[in-house]
JSON list of C-alpha atoms in Angstrom, two decimals:
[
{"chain": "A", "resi": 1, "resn": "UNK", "atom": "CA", "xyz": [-18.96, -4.88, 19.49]},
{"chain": "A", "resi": 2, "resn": "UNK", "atom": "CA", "xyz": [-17.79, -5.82, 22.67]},
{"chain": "A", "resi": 3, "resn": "UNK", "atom": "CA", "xyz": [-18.01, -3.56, 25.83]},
{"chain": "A", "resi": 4, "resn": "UNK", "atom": "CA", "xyz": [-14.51, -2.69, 27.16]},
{"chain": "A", "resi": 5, "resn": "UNK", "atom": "CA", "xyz": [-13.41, -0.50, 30.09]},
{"chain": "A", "resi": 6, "resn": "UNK", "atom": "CA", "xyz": [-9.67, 0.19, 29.19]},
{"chain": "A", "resi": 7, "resn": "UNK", "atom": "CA", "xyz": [-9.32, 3.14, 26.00]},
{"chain": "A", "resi": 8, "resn": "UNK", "atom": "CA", "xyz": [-7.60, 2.36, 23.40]},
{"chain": "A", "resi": 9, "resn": "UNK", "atom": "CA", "xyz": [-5.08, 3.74, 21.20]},
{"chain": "A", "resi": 10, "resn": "UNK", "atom": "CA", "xyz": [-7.41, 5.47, 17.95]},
{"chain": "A", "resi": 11, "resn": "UNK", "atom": "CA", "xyz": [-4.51, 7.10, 15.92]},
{"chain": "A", "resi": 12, "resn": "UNK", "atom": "CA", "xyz": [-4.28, 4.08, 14.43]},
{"chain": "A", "resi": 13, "resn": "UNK", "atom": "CA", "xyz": [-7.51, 4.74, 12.32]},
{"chain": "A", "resi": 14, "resn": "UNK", "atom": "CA", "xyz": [-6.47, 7.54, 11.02]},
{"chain": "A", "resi": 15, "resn": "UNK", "atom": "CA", "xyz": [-3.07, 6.17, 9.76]},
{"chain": "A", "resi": 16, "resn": "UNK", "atom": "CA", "xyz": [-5.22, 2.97, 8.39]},
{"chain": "A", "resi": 17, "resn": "UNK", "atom": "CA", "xyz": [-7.09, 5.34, 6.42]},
{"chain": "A", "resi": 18, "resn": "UNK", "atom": "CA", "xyz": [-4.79, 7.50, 5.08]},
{"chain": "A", "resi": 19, "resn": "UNK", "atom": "CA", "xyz": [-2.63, 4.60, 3.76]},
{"chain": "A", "resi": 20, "resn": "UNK", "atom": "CA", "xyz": [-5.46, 3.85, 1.79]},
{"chain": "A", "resi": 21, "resn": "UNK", "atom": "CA", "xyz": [-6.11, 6.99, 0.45]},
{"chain": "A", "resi": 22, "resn": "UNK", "atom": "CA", "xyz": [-2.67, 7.11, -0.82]},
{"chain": "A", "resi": 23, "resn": "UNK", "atom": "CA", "xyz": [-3.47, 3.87, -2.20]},
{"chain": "A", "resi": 24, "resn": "UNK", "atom": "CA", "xyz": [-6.11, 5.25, -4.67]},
{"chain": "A", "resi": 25, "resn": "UNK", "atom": "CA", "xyz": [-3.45, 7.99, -5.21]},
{"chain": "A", "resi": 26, "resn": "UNK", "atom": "CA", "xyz": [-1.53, 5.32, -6.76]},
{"chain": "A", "resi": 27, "resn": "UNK", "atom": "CA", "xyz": [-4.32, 3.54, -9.01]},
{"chain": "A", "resi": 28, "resn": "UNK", "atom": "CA", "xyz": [-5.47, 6.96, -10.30]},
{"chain": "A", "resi": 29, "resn": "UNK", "atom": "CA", "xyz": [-1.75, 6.91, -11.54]},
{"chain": "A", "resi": 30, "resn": "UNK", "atom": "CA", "xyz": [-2.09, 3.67, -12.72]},
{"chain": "A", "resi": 31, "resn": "UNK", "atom": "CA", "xyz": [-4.61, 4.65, -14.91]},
{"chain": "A", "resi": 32, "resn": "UNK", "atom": "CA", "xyz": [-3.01, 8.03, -16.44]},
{"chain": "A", "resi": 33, "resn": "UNK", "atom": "CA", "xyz": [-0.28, 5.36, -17.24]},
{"chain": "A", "resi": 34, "resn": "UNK", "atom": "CA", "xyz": [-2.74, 3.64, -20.07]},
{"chain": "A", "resi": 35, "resn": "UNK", "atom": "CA", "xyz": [-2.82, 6.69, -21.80]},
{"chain": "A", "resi": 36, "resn": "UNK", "atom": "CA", "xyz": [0.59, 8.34, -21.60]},
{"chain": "A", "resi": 37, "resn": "UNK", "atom": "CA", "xyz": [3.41, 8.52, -24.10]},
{"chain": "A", "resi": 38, "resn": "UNK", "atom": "CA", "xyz": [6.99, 7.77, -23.18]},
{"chain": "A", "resi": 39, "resn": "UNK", "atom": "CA", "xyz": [7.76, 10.82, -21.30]},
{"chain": "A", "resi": 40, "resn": "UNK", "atom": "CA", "xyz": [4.61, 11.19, -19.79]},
{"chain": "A", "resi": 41, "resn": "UNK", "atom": "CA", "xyz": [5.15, 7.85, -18.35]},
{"chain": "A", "resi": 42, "resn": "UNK", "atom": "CA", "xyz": [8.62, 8.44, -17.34]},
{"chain": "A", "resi": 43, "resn": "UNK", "atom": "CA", "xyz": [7.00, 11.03, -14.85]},
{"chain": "A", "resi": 44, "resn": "UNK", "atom": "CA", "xyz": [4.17, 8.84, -13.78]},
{"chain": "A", "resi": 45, "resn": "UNK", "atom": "CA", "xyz": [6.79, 7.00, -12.68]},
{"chain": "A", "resi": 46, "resn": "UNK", "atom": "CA", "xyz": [8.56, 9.79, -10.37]},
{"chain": "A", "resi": 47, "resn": "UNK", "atom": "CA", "xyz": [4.71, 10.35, -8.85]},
{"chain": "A", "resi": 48, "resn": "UNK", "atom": "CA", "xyz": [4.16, 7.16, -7.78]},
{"chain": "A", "resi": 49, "resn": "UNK", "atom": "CA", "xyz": [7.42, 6.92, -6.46]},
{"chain": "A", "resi": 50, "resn": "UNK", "atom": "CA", "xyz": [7.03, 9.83, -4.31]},
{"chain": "A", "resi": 51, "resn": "UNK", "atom": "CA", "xyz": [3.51, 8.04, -3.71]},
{"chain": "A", "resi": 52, "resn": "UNK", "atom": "CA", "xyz": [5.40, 4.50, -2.88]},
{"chain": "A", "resi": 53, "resn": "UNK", "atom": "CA", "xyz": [7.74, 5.92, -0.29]},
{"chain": "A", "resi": 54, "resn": "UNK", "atom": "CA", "xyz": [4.63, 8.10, 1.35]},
{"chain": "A", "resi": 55, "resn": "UNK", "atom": "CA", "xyz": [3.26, 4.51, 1.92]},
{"chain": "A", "resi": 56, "resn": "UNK", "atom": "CA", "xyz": [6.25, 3.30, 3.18]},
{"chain": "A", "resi": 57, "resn": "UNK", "atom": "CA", "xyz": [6.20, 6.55, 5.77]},
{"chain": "A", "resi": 58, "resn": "UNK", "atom": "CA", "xyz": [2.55, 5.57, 6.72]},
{"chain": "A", "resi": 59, "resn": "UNK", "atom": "CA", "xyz": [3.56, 2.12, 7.19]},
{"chain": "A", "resi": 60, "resn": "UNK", "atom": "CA", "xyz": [6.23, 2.67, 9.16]},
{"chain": "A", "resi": 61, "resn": "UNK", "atom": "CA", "xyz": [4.34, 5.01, 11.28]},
{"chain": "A", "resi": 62, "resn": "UNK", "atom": "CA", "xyz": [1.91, 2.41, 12.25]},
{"chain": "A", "resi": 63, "resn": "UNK", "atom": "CA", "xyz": [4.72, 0.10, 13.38]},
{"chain": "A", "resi": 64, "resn": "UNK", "atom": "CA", "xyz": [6.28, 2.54, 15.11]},
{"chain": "A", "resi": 65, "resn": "UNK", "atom": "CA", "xyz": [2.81, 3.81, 17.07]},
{"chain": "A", "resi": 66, "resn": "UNK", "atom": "CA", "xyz": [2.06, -0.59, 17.49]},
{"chain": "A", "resi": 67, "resn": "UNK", "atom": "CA", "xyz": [5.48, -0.68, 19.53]},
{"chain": "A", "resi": 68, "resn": "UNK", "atom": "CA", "xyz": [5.25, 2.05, 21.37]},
{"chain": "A", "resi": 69, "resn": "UNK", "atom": "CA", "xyz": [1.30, 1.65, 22.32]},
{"chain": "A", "resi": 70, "resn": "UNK", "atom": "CA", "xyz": [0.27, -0.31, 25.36]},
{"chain": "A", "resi": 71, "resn": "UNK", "atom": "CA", "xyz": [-3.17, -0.62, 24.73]},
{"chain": "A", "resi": 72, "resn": "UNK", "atom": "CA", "xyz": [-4.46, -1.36, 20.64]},
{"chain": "A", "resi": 73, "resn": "UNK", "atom": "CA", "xyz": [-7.45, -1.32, 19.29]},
{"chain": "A", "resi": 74, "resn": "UNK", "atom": "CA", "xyz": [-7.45, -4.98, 18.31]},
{"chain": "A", "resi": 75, "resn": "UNK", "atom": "CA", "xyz": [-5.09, -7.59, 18.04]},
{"chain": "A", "resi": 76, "resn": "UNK", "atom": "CA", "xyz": [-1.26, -6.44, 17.17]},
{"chain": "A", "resi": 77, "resn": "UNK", "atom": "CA", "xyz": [-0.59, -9.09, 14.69]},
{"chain": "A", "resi": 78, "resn": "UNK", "atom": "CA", "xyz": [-3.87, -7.98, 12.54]},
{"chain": "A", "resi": 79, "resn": "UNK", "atom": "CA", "xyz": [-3.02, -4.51, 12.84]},
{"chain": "A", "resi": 80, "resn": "UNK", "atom": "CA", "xyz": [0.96, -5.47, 11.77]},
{"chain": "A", "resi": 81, "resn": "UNK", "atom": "CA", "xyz": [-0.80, -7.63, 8.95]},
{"chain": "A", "resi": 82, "resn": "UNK", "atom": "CA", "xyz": [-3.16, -4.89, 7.80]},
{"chain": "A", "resi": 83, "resn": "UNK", "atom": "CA", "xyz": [-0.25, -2.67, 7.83]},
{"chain": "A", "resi": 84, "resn": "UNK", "atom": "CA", "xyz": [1.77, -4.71, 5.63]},
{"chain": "A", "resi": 85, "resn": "UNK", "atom": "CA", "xyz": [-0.85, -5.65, 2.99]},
{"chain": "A", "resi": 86, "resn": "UNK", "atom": "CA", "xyz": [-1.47, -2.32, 2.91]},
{"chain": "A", "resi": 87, "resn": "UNK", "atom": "CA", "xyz": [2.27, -1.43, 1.77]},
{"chain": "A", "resi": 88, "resn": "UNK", "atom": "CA", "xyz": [2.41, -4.56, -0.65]},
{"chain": "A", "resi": 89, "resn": "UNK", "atom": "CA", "xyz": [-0.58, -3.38, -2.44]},
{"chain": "A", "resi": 90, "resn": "UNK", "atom": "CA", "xyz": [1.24, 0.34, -3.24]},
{"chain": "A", "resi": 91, "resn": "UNK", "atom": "CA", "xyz": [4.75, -1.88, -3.55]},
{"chain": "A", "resi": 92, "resn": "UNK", "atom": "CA", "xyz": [3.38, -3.75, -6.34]},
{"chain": "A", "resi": 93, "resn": "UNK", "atom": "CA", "xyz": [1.56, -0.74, -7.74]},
{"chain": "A", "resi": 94, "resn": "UNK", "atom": "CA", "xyz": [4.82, 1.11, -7.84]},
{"chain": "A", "resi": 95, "resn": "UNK", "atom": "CA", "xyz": [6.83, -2.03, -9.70]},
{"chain": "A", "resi": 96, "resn": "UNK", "atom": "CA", "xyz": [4.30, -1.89, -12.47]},
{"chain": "A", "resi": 97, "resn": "UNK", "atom": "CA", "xyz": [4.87, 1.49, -13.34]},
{"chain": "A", "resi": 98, "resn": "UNK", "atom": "CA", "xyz": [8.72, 0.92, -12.82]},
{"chain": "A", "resi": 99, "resn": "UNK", "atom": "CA", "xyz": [8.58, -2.16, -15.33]},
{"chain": "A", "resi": 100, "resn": "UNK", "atom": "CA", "xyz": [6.79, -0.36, -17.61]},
{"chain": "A", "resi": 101, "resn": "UNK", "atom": "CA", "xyz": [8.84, 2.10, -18.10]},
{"chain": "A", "resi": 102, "resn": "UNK", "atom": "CA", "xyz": [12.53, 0.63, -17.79]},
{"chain": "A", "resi": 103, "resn": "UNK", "atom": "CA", "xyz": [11.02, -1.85, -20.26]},
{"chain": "A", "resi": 104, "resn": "UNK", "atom": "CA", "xyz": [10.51, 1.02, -22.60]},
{"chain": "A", "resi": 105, "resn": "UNK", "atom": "CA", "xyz": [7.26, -0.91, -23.56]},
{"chain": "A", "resi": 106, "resn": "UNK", "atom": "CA", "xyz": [5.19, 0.76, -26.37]},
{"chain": "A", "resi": 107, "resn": "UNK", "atom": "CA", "xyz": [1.96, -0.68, -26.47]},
{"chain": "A", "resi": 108, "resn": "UNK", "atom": "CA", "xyz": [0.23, -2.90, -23.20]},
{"chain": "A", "resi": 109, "resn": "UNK", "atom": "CA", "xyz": [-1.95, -5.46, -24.25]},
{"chain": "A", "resi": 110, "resn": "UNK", "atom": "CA", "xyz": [-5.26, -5.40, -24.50]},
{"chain": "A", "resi": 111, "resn": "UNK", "atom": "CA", "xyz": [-6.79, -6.30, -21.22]},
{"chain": "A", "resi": 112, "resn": "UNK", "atom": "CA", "xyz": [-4.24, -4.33, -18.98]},
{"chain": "A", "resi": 113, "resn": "UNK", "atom": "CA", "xyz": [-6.75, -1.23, -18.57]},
{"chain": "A", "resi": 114, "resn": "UNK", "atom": "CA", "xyz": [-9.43, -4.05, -17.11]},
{"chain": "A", "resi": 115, "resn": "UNK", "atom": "CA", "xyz": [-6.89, -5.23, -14.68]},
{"chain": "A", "resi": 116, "resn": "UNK", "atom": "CA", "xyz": [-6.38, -1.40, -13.28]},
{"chain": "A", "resi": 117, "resn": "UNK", "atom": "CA", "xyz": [-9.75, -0.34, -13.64]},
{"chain": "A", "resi": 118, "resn": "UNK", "atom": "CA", "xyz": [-9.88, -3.87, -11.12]},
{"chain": "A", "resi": 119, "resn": "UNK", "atom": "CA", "xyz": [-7.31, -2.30, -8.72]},
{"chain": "A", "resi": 120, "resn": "UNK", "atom": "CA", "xyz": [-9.01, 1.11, -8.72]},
{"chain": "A", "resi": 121, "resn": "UNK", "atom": "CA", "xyz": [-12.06, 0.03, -7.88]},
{"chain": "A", "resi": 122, "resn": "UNK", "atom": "CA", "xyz": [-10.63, -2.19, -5.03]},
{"chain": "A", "resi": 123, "resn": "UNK", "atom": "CA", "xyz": [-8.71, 0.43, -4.00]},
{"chain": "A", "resi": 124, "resn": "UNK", "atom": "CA", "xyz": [-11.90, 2.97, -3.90]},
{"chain": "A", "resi": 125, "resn": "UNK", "atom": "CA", "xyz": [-13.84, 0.54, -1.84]},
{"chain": "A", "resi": 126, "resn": "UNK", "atom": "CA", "xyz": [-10.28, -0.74, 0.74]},
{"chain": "A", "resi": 127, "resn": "UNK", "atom": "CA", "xyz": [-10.39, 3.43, 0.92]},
{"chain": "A", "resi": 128, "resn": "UNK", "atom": "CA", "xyz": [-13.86, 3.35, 1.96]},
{"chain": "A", "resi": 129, "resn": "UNK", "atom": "CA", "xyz": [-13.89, 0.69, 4.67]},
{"chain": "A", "resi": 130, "resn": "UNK", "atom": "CA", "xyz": [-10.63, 1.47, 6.87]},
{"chain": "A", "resi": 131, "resn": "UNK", "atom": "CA", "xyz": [-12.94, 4.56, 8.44]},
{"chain": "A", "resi": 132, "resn": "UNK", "atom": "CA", "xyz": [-15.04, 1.81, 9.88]},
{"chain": "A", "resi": 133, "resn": "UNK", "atom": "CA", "xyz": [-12.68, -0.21, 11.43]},
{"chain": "A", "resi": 134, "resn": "UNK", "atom": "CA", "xyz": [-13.63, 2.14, 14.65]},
{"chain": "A", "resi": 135, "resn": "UNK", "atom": "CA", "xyz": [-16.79, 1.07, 14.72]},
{"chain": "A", "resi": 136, "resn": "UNK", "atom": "CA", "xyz": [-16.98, -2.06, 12.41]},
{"chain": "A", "resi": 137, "resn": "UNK", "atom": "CA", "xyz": [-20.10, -1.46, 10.85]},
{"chain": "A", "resi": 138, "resn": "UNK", "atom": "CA", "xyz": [-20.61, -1.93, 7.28]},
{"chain": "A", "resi": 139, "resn": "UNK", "atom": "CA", "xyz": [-17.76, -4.13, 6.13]},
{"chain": "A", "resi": 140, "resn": "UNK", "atom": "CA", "xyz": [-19.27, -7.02, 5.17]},
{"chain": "A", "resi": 141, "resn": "UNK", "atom": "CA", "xyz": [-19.94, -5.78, 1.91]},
{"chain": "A", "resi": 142, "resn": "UNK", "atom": "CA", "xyz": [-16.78, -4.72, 1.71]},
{"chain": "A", "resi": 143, "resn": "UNK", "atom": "CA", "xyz": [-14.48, -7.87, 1.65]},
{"chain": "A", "resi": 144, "resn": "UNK", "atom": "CA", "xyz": [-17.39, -9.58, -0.22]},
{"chain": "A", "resi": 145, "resn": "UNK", "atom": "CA", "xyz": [-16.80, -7.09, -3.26]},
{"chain": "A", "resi": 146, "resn": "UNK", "atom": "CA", "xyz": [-12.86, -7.07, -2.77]},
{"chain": "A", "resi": 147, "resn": "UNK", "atom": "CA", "xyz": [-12.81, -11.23, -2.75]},
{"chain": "A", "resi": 148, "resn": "UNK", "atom": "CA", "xyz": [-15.52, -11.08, -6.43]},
{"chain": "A", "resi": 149, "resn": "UNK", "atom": "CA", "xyz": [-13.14, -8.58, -7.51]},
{"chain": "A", "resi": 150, "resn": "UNK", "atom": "CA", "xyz": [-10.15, -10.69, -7.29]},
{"chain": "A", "resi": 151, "resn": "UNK", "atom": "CA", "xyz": [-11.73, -13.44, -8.75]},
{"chain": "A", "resi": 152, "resn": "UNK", "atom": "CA", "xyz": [-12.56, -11.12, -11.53]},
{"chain": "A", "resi": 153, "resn": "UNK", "atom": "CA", "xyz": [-8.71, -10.09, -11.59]},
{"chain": "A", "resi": 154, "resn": "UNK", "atom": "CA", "xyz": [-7.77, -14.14, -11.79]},
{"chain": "A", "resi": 155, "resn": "UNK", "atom": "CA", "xyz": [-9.88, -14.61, -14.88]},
{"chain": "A", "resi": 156, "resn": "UNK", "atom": "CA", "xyz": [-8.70, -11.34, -16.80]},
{"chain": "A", "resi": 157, "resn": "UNK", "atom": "CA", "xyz": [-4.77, -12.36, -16.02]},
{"chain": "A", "resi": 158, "resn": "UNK", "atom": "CA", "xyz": [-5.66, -16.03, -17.26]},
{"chain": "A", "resi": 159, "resn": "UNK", "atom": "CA", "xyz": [-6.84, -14.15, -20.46]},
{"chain": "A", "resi": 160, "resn": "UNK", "atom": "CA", "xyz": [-3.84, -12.09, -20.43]},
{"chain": "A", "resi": 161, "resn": "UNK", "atom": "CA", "xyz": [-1.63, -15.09, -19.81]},
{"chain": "A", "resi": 162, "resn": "UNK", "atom": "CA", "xyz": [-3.57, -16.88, -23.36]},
{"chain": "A", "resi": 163, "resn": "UNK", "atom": "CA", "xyz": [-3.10, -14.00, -25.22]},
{"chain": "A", "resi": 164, "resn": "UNK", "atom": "CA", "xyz": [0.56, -13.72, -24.71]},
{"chain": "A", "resi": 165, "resn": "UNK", "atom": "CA", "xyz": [1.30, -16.82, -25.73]},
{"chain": "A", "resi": 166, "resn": "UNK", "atom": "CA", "xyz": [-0.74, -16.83, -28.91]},
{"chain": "A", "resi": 167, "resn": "UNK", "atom": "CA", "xyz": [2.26, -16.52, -30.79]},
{"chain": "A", "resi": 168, "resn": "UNK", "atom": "CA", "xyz": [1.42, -12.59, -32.08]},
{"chain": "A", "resi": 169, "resn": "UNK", "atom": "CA", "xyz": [4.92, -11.49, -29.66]},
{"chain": "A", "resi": 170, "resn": "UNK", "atom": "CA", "xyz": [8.17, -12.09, -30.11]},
{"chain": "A", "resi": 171, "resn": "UNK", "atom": "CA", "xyz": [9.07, -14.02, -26.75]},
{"chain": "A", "resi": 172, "resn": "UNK", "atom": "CA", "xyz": [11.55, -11.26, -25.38]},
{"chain": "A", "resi": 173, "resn": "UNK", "atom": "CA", "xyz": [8.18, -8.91, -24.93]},
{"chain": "A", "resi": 174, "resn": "UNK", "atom": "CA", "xyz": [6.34, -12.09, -23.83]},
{"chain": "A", "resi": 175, "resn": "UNK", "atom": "CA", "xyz": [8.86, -12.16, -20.92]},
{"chain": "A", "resi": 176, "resn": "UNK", "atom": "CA", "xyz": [8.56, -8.13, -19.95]},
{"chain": "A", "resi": 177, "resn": "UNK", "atom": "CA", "xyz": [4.63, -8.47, -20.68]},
{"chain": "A", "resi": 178, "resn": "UNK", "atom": "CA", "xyz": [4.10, -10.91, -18.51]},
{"chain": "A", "resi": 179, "resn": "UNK", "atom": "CA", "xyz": [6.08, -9.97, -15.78]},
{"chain": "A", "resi": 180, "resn": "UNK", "atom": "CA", "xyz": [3.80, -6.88, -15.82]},
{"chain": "A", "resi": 181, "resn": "UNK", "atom": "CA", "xyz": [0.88, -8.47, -15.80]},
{"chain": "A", "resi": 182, "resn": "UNK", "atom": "CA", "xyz": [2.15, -11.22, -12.78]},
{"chain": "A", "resi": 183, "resn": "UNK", "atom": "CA", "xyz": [2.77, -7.59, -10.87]},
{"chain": "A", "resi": 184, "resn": "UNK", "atom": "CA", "xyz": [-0.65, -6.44, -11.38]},
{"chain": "A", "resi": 185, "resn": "UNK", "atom": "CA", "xyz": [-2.63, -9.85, -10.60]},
{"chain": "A", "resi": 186, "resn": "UNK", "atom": "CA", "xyz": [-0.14, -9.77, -7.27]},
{"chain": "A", "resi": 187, "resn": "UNK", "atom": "CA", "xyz": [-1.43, -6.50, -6.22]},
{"chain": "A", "resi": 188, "resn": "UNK", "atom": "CA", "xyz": [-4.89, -7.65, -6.84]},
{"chain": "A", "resi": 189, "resn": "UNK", "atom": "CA", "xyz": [-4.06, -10.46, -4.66]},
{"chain": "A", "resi": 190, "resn": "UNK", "atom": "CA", "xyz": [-3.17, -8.13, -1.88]},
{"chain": "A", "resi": 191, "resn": "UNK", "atom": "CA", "xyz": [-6.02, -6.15, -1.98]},
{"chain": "A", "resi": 192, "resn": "UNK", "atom": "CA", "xyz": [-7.87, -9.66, -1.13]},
{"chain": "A", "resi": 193, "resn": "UNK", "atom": "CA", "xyz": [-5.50, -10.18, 1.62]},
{"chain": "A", "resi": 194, "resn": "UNK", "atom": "CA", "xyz": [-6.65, -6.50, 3.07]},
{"chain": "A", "resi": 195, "resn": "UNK", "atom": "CA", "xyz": [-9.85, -7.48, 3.01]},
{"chain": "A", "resi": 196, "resn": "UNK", "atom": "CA", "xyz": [-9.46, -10.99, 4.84]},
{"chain": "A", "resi": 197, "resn": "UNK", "atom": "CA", "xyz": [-7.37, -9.64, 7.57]},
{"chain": "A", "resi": 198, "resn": "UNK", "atom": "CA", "xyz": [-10.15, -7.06, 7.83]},
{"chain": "A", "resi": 199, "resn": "UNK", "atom": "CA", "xyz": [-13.08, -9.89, 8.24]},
{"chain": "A", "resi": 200, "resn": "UNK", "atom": "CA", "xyz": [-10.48, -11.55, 10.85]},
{"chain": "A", "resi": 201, "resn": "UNK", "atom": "CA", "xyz": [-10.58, -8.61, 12.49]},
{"chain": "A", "resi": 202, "resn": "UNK", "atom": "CA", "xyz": [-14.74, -7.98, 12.63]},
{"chain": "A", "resi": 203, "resn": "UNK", "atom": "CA", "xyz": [-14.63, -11.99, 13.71]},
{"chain": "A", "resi": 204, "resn": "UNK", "atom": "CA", "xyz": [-12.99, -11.31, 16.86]},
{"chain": "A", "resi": 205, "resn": "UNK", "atom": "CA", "xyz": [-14.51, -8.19, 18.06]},
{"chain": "A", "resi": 206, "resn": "UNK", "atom": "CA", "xyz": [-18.18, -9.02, 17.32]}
]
């Protein structure tokens, strides 16, 4: 890393990492949502709610501390990207549930609990690595695992997508199932962008 003889602001690490830990606060719910009935659902839904607009707090918070800081600890449009990916990731998280339940939708496919155990694994490891953006070391790994694990998450929604349209729903259900799905492969897609704008981020301060 390179040597540099002006401090910078480190409160932003902290608020890095504890929008990620809300993160997997939101694909642990994710994945009590396989298993729930209607009403247990319904207040899934209020939790990651509450869990949405603590994201939206977090996020905010790192806006607020990237106007008001004269000195960051690397460049202010990757930490205003990294902020924001952060927040789509629990946005799209949070519409999921939401769809899932105003849909009133009985039974997901099969291959839904393979895209969330996807997201909850990416989230575990996007938890893991925004500790180390103070010192950079040891994220390499990291967005190599989170960019597989998207691919992964492109070839389970293609699967998804085939299986939808194998004529076994009735096409209203085809519409609300797939708009489900589209949700989860988009917050699989922004875990991927966390991880880029985190390699971005290594690139310019090795």
């Amino acid at each position: 890393m390179r040597f540099r003889l002006t401090p910078r602001e480190t409160s932003f690490y902290d608020m890095f990492a504890a929008s990620a830990d809300n993160i997997v606060t939101g694909s642990k719910l994710l994945m009590e949502l396989l298993g729930a009935d209607t009403a247990g659902r319904a207040e899934i839904a209020e939790r990651m709610r509450a869990a949405e607009h603590a994201g939206d707090d977090a996020t905010h918070a790192i806006f607020h501390q990237l106007n008001s800081s004269f000195i960051t600890p690397f460049d202010r449009e990757d930490i205003y990207n990294l902020a924001s990916s952060l927040d789509d990731i629990m946005d799209f998280m949070e519409e999921a549930v939401d769809l899932v339940v105003l849909y009133n939708v009985e039974e997901l496919p099969r291959g839904v609990e393979q895209q969330i155990e996807v997201l909850a694994r990416a989230a575990e490891l996007t938890a893991e690595a925004m500790p180390n953006l103070r010192t950079m070391d040891n994220l390499t790994e990291y967005w190599i695992e989170v960019n597989r694990l998207e691919n992964q998450a492109d070839q389970i929604h293609r699967k998804l997508l085939a299986h939808l349209f194998n004529g076994k729903y009735e096409a209203i259900e085809v519409l609300k199932l797939k708009q489900i799905v589209d949700v989860l492969e988009e917050a699989a897609d922004a875990f991927e962008h966390v991880a880029n704008t985190v390699e971005t981020i290594a690139v310019k301060e090795s």
